[in-house]
mmCIF file of C-alpha atoms and ligand atoms in Angstrom:
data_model
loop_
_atom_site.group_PDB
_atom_site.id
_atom_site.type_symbol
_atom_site.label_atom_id
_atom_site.label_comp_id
_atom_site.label_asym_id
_atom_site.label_seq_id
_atom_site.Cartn_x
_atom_site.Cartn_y
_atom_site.Cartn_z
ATOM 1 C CA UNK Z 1 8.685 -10.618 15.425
ATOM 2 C CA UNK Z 2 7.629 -7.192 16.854
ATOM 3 C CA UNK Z 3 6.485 -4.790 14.757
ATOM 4 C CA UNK Z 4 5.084 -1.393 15.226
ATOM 5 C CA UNK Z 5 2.381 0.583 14.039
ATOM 6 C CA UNK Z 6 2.429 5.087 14.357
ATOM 7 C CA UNK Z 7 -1.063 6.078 13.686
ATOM 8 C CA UNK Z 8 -3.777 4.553 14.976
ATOM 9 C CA UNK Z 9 -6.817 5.939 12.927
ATOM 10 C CA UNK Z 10 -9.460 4.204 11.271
ATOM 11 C CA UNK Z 11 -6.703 2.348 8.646
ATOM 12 C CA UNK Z 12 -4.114 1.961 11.787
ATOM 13 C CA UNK Z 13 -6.504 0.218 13.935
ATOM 14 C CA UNK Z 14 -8.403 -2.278 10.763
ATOM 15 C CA UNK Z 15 -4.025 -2.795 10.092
ATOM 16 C CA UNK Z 16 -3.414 -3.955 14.016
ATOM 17 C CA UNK Z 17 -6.653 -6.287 13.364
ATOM 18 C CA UNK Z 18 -6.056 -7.618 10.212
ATOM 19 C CA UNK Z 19 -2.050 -8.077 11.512
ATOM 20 C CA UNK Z 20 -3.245 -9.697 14.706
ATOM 21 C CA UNK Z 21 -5.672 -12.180 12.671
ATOM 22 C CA UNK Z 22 -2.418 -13.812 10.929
ATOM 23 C CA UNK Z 23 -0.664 -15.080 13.489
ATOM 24 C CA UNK Z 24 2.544 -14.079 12.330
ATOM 25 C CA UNK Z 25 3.538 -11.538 14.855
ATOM 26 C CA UNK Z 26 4.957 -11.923 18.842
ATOM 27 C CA UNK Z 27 4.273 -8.167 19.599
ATOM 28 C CA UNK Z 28 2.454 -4.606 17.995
ATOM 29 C CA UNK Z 29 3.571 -1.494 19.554
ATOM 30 C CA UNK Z 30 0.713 0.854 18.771
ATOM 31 C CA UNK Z 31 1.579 4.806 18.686
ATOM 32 C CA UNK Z 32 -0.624 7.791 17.585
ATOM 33 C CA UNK Z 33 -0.213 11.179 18.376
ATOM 34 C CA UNK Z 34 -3.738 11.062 19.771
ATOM 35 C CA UNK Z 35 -2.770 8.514 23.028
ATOM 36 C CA UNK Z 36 -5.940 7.975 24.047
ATOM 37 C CA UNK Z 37 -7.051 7.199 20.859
ATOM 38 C CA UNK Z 38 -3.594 4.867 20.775
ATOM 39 C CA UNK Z 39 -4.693 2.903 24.039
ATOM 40 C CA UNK Z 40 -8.152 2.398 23.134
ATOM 41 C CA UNK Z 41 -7.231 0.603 20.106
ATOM 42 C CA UNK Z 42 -4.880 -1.555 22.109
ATOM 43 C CA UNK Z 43 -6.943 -2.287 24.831
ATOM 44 C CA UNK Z 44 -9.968 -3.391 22.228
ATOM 45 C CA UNK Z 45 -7.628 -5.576 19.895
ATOM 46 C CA UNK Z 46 -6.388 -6.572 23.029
ATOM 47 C CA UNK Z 47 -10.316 -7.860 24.142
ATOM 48 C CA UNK Z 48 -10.133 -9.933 20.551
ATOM 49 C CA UNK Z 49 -6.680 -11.118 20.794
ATOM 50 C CA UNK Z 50 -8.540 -13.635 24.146
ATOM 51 C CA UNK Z 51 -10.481 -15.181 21.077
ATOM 52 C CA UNK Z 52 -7.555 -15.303 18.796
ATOM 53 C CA UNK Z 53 -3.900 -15.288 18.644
ATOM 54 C CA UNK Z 54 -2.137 -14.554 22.137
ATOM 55 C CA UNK Z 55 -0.223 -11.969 21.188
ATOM 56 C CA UNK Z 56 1.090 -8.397 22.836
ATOM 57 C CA UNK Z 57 -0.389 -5.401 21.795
ATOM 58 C CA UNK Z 58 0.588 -1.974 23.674
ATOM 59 C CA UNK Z 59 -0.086 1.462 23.215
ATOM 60 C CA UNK Z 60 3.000 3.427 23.729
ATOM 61 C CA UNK Z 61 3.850 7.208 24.144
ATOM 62 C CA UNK Z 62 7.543 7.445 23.548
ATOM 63 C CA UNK Z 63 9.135 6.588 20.564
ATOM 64 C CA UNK Z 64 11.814 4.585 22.416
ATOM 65 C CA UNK Z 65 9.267 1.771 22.956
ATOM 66 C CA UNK Z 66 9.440 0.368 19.442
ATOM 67 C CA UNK Z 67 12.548 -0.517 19.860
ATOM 68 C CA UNK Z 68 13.072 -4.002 18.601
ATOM 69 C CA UNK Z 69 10.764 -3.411 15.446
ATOM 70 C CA UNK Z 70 11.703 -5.521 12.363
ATOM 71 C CA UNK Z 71 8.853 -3.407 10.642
ATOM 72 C CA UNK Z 72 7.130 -0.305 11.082
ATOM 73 C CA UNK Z 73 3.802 0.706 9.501
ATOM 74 C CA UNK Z 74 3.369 4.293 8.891
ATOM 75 C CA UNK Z 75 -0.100 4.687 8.911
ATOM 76 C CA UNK Z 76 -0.522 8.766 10.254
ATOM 77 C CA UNK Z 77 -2.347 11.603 8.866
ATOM 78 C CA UNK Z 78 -4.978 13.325 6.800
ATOM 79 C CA UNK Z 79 -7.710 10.915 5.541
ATOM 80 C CA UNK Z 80 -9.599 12.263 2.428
ATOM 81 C CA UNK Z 81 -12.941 13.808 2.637
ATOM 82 C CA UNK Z 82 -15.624 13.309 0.442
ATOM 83 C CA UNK Z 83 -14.851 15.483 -2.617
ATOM 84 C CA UNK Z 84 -10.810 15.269 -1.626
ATOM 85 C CA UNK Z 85 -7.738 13.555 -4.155
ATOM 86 C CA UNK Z 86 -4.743 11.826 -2.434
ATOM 87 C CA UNK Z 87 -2.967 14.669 -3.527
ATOM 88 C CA UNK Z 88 -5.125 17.453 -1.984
ATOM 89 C CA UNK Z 89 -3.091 16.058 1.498
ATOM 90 C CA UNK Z 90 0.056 16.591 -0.002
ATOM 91 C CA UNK Z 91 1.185 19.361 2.163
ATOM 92 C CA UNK Z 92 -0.706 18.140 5.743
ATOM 93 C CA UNK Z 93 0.800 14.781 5.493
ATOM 94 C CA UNK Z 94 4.420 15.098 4.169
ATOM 95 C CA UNK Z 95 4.473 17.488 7.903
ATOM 96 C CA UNK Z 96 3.676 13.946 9.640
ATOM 97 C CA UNK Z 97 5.949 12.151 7.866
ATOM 98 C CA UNK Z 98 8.883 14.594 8.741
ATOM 99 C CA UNK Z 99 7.904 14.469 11.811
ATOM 100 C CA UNK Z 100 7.701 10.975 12.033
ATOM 101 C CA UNK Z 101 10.232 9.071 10.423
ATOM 102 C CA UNK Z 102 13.485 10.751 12.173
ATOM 103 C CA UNK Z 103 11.918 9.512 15.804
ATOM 104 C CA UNK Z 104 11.430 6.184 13.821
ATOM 105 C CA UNK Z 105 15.071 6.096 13.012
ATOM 106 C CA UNK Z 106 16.671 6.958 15.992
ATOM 107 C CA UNK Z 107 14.750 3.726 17.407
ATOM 108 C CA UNK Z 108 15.438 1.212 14.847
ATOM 109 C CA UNK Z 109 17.948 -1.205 13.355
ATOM 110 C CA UNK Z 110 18.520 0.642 10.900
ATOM 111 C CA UNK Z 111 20.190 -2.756 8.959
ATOM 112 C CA UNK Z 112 17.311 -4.568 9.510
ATOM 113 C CA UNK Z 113 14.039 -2.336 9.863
ATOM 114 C CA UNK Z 114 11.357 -2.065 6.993
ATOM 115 C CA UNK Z 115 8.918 1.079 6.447
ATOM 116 C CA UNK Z 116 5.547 0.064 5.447
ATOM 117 C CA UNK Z 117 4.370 3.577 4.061
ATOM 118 C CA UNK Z 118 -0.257 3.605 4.106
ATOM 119 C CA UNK Z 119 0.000 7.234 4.415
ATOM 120 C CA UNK Z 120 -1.625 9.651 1.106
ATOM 121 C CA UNK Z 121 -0.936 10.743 -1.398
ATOM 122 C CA UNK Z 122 1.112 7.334 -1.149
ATOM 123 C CA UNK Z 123 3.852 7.721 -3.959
ATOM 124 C CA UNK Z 124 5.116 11.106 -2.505
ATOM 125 C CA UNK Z 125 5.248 10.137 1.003
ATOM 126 C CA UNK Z 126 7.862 6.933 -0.070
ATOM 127 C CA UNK Z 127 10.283 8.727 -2.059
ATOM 128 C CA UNK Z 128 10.007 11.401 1.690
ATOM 129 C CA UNK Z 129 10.579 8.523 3.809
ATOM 130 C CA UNK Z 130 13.001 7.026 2.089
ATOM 131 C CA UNK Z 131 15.003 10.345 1.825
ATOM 132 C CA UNK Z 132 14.570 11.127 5.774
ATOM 133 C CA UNK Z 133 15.425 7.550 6.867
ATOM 134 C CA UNK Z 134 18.644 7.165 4.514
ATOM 135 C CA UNK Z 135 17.132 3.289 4.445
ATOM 136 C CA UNK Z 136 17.934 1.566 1.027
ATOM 137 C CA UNK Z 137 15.167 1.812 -1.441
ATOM 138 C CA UNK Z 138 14.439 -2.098 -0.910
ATOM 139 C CA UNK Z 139 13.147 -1.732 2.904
ATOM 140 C CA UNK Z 140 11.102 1.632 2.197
ATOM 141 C CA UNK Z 141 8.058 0.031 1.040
ATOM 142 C CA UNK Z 142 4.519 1.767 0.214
ATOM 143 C CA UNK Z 143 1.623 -0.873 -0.248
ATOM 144 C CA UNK Z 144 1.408 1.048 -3.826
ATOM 145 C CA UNK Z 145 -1.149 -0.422 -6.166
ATOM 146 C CA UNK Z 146 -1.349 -4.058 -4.409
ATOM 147 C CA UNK Z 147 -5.392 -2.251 -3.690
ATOM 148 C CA UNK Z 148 -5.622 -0.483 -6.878
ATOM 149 C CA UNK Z 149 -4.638 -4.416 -8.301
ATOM 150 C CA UNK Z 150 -7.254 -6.105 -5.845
ATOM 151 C CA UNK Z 151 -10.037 -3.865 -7.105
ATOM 152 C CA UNK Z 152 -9.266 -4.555 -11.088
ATOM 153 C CA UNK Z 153 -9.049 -8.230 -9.776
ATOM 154 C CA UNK Z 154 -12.303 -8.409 -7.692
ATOM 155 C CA UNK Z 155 -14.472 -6.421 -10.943
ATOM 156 C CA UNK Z 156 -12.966 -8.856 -13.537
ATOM 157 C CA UNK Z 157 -14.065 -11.476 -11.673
ATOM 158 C CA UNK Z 158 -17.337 -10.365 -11.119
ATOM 159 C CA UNK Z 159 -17.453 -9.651 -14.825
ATOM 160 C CA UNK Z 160 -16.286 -12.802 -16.027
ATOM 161 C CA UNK Z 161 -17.180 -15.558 -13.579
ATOM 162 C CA UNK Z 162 -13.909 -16.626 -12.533
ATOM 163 C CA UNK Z 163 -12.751 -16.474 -9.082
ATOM 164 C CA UNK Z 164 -10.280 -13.919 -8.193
ATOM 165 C CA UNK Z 165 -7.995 -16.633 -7.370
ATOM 166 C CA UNK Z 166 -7.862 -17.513 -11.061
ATOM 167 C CA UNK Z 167 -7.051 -13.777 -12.252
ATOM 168 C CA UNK Z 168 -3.669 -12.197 -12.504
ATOM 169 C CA UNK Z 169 -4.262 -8.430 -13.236
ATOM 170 C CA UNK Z 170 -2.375 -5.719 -12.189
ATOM 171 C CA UNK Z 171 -2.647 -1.730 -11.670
ATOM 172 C CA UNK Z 172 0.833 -0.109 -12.232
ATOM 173 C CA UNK Z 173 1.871 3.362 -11.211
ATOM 174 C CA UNK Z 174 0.164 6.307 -8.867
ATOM 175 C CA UNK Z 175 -1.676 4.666 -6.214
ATOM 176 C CA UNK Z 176 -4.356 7.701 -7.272
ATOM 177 C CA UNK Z 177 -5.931 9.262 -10.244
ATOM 178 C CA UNK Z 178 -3.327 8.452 -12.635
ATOM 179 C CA UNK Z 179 -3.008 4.894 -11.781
ATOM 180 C CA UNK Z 180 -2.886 2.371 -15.355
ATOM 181 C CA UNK Z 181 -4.397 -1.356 -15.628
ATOM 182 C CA UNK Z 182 -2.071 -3.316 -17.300
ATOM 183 C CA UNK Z 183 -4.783 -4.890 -19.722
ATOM 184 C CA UNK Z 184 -2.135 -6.434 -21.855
ATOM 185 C CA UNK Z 185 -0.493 -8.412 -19.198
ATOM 186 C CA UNK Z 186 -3.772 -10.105 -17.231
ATOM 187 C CA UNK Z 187 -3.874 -13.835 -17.702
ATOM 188 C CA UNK Z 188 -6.776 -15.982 -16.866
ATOM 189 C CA UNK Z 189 -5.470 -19.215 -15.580
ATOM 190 C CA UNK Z 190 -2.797 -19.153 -17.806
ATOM 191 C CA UNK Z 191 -4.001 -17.770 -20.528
ATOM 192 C CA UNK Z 192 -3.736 -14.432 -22.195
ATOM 193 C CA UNK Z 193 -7.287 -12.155 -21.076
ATOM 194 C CA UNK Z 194 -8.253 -12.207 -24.668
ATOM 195 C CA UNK Z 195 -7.468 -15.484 -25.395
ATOM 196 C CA UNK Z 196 -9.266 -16.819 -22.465
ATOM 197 C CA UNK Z 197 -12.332 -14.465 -23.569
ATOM 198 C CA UNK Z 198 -12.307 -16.226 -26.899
ATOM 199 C CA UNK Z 199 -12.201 -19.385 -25.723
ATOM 200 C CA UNK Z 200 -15.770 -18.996 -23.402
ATOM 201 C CA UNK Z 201 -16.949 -16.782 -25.691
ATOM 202 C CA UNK Z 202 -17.548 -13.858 -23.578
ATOM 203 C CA UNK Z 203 -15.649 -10.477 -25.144
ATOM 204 C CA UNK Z 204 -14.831 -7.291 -22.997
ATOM 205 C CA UNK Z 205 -16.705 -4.476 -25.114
ATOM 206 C CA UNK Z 206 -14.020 -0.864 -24.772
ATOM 207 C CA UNK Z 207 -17.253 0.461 -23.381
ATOM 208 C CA UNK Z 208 -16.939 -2.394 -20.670
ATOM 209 C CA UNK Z 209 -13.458 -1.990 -20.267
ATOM 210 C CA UNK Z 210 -13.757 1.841 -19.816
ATOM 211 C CA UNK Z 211 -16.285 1.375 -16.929
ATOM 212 C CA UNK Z 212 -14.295 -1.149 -15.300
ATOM 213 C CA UNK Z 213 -11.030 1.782 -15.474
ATOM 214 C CA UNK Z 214 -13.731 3.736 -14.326
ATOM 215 C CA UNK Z 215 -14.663 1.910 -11.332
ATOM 216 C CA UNK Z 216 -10.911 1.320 -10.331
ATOM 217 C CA UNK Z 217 -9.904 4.947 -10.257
ATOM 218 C CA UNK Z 218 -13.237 5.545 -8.723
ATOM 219 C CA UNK Z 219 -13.739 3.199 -5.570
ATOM 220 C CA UNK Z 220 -12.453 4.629 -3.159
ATOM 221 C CA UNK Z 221 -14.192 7.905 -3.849
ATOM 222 C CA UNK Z 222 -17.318 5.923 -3.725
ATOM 223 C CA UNK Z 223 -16.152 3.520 -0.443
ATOM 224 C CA UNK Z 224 -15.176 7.057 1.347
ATOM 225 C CA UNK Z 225 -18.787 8.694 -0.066
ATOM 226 C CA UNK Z 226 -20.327 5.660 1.838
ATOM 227 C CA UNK Z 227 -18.932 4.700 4.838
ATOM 228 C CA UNK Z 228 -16.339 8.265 5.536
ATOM 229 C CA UNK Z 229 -12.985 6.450 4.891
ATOM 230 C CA UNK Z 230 -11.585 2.729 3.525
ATOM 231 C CA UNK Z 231 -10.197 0.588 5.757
ATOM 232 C CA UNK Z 232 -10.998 -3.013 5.258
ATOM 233 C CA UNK Z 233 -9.418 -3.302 1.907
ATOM 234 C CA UNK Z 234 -6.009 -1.831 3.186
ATOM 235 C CA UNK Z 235 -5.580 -3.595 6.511
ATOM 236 C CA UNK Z 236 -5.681 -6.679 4.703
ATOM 237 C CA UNK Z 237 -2.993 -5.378 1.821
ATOM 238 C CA UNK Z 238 -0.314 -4.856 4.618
ATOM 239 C CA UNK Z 239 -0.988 -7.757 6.178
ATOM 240 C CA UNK Z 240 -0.577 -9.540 2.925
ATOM 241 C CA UNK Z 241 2.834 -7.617 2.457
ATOM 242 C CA UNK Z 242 3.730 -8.481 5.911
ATOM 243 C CA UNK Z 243 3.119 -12.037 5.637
ATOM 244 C CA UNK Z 244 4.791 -11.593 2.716
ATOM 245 C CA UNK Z 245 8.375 -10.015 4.103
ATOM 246 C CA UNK Z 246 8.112 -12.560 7.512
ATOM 247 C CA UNK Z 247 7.639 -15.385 6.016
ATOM 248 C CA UNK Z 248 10.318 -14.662 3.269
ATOM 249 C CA UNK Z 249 7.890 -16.033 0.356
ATOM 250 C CA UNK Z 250 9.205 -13.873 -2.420
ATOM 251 C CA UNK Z 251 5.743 -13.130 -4.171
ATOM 252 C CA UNK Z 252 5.259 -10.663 -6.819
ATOM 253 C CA UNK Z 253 3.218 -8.231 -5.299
ATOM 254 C CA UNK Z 254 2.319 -4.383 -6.432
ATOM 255 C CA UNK Z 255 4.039 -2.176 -4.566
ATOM 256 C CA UNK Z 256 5.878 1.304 -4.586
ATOM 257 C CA UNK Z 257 9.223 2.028 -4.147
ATOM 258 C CA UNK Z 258 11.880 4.786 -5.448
ATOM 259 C CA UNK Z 259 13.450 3.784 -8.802
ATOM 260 C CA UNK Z 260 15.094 5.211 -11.586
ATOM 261 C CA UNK Z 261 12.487 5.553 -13.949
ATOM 262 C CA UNK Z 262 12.874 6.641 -17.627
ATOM 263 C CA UNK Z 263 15.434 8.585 -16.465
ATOM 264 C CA UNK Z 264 14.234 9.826 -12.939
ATOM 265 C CA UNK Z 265 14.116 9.303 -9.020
ATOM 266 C CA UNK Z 266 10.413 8.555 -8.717
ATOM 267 C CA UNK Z 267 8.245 5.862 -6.096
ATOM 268 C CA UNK Z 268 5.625 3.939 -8.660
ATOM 269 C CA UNK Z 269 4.397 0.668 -8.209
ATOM 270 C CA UNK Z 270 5.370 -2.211 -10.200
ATOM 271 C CA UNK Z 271 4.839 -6.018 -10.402
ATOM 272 C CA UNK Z 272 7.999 -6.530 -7.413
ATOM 273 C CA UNK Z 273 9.248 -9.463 -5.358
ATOM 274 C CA UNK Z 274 9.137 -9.229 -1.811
ATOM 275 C CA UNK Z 275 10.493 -11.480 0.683
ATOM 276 C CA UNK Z 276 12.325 -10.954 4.509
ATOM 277 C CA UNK Z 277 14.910 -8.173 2.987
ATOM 278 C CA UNK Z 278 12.166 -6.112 1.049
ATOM 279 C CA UNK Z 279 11.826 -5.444 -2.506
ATOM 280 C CA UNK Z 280 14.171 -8.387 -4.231
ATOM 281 C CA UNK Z 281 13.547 -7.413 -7.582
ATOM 282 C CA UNK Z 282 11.216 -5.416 -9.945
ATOM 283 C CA UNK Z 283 9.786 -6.976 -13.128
ATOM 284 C CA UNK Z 284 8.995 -4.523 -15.851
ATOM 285 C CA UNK Z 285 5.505 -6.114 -17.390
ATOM 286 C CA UNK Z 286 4.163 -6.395 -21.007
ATOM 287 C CA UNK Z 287 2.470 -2.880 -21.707
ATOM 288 C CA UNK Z 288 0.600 -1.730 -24.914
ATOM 289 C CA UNK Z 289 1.682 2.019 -26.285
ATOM 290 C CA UNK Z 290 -1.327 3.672 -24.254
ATOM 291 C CA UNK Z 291 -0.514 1.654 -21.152
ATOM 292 C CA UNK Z 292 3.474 3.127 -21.553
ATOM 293 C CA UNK Z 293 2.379 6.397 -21.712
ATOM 294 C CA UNK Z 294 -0.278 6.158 -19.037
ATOM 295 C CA UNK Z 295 2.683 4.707 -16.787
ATOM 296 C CA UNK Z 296 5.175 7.468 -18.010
ATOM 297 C CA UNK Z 297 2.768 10.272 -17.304
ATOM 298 C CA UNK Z 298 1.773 8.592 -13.706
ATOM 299 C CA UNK Z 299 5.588 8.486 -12.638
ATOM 300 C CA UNK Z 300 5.825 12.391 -14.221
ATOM 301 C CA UNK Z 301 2.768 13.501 -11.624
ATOM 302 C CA UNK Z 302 4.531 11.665 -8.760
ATOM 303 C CA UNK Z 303 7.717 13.085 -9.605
ATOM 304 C CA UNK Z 304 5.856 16.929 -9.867
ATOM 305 C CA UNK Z 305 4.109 16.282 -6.485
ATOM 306 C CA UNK Z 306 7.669 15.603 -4.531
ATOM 307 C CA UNK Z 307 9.024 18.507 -5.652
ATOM 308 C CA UNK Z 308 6.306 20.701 -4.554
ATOM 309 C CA UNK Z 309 7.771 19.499 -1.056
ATOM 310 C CA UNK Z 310 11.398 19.382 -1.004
HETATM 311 P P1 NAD U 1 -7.603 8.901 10.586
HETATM 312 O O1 NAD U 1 -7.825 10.363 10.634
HETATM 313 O O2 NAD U 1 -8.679 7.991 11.024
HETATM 314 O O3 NAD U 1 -6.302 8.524 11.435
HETATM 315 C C1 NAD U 1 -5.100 9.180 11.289
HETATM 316 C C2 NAD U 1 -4.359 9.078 12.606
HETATM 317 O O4 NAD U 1 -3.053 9.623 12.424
HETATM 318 C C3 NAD U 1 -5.032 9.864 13.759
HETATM 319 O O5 NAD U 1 -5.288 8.976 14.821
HETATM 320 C C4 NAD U 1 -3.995 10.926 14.117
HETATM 321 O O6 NAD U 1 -3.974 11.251 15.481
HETATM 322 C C5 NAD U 1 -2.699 10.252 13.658
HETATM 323 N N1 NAD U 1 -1.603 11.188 13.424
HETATM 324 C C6 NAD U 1 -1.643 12.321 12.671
HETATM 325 N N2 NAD U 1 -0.430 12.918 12.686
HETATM 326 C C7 NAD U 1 0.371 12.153 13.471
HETATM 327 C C8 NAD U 1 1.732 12.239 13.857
HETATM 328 N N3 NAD U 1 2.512 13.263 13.451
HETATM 329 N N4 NAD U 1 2.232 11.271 14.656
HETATM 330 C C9 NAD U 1 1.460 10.252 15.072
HETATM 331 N N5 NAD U 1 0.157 10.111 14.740
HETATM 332 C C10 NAD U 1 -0.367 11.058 13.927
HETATM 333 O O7 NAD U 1 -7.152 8.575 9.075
HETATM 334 P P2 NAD U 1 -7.178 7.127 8.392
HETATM 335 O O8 NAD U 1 -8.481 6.926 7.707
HETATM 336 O O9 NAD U 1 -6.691 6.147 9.377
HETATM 337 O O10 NAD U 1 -6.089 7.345 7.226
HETATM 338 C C11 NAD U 1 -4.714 7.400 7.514
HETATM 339 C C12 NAD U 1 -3.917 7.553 6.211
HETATM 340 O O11 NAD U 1 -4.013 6.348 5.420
HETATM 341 C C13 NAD U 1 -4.441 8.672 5.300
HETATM 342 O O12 NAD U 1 -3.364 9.391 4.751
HETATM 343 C C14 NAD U 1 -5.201 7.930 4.230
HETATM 344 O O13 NAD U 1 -5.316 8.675 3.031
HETATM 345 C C15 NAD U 1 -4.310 6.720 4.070
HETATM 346 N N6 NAD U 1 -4.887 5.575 3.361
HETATM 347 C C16 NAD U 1 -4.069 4.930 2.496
HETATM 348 C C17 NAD U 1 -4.546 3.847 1.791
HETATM 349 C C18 NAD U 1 -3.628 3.155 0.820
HETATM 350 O O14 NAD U 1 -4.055 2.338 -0.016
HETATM 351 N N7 NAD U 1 -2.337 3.413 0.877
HETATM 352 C C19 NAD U 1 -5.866 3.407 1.975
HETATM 353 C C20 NAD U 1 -6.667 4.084 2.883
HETATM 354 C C21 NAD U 1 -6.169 5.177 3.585
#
């Protein structure tokens, strides 16, 4: 499979790597406004690819050149700055993604392609590609929560003992500030959180709970506060994905896409099945009253944000 990849920042190139370490693809067409930036990235993934998997990797300039793409990764604009939201590059970034997904489309088989939205604030920019590219709502993908669900995942299991592996948690809604663990649906093995916490005798105090919410909403603030901008984390979620859609595996995975939603057009993420066509099916979880409401009032912020921009 080729796919492509427009922007080739700090989450663009750690995407390529993390893409290139699977295996999975024949070719990545790498384009960024910024070509130089573009064909150093290729020409250093193309150094590891000698040590790994021999596949293609180009930087391109025109448009025209990722023609052939099954999927695209939109991974352009703004990054936030220390003391920035995903919202606060609401306005900078839906400008690249206008800008962006009509040369996508004009490019693409547009019966078979699949856009991968990474770009903030991540909720907003789906329901705008979606809209430009006239795509059905299945193959306009945003990687959503599948993070937000990693990081719940990753602090449970540091909290409890239990590897990650063992944990099925999920964040539903606004990949951002709004965002809502689904407490009332996380199993342990295959038992109910609480249940399992009874069992080893090891309860989650609310004050525990509300610093793990805390932490959640919080780390990427405090990754960006570190290190200037996250990358790791997200070039392995759409690789994940990706492996995901190529290998048609149909796993329920976290991710945004435009729904009707108590009564409205909005992108939130939900537990979803994926496989080669996109988004199969969406499975509405078990929520608690304060989990509804936290999901309701997510979708309403989305759905506030997009019409700021159309
Ligand atoms: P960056 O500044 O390092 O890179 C952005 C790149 O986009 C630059 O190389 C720039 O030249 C390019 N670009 C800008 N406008 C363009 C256009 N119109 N056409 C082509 N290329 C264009 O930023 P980054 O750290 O790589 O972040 C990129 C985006 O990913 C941000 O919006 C960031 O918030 C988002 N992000 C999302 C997640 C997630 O979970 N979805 C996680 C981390 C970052």
């Amino acid at each position: 499979m080729k796919i492509a990849i427009i922007g080739v920042g700090t989450v663009g190139s750690a995407v390529a790597t993390a893409v290139q370490n699977t295996g999975l693809v024949r070719e990545i067409v790498l384009y960024d406004r910024d070509e130089i930036r573009a064909r150093a990235a290729a020409e250093d993934l193309g150094h590891a690819s000698t040590f790994n998997f021999d596949i293609k990797i180009n930087a391109i300039n025109d448009y025209r050149e990722i023609q052939g793409s099954e999927v695209v990764i939109i991974a352009a604009g703004a990054n936030q700055k220390p003391g920035q939201n995903r919202m606060d590059l609401l306005q900078a970034n839906s400008a690249v993604i206008r800008d962006i997904v009509p040369r996508v489309m004009k490019n693409v088989d547009q019966n078979r392609v699949i856009l991968i939205i990474v770009t903030n604030p991540l909720d907003i920019m789906v329901m705008l590609a979606q809209e430009l590219s006239g795509l059905p709502e299945s193959r306009v993908i945003g990687t959503g929560t599948m993070l937000d669900s990693a990081r719940f995942k990753i602090i449970l299991s540091r909290h409890l003992g239990i590897s990650t592996h063992s944990i099925n948690s999920y964040v539903l809604g606004e990949h951002g500030d709004s965002s809502v663990l689904n407490w009332s649906a996380t199993t342990i093995g295959n038992l109910p959180l609480d249940d399992f916490c009874e069992q080893i005798g090891f309860l989650i105090s609310p004050a525990a709970r509300k610093t793990i919410e805390y932490r959640v909403h919080n780390a990427a603030y405090e990754i960006i506060q570190g290190r200037g901008a996250t990358w790791d984390g997200i070039g392995a979620v759409v690789a994940d994905l990706l492996r995901c859609i190529i290998n048609d595996e149909k796993r329920i995975l976290t991710v945004s896409k435009k729904d009707s939603f108590n009564k409205e057009e909005v992108a939130i993420s939900l537990p979803r099945i994926i496989g080669y066509d996109g988004v199969i099916d969406t499975l509405i979880p078990k929520m608690n009253t304060s989990e509804t409401k936290g999901l309701k009032e997510s979708a309403e912020i989305i759905r506030q944000g997009f019409d700021k921009i159309v």
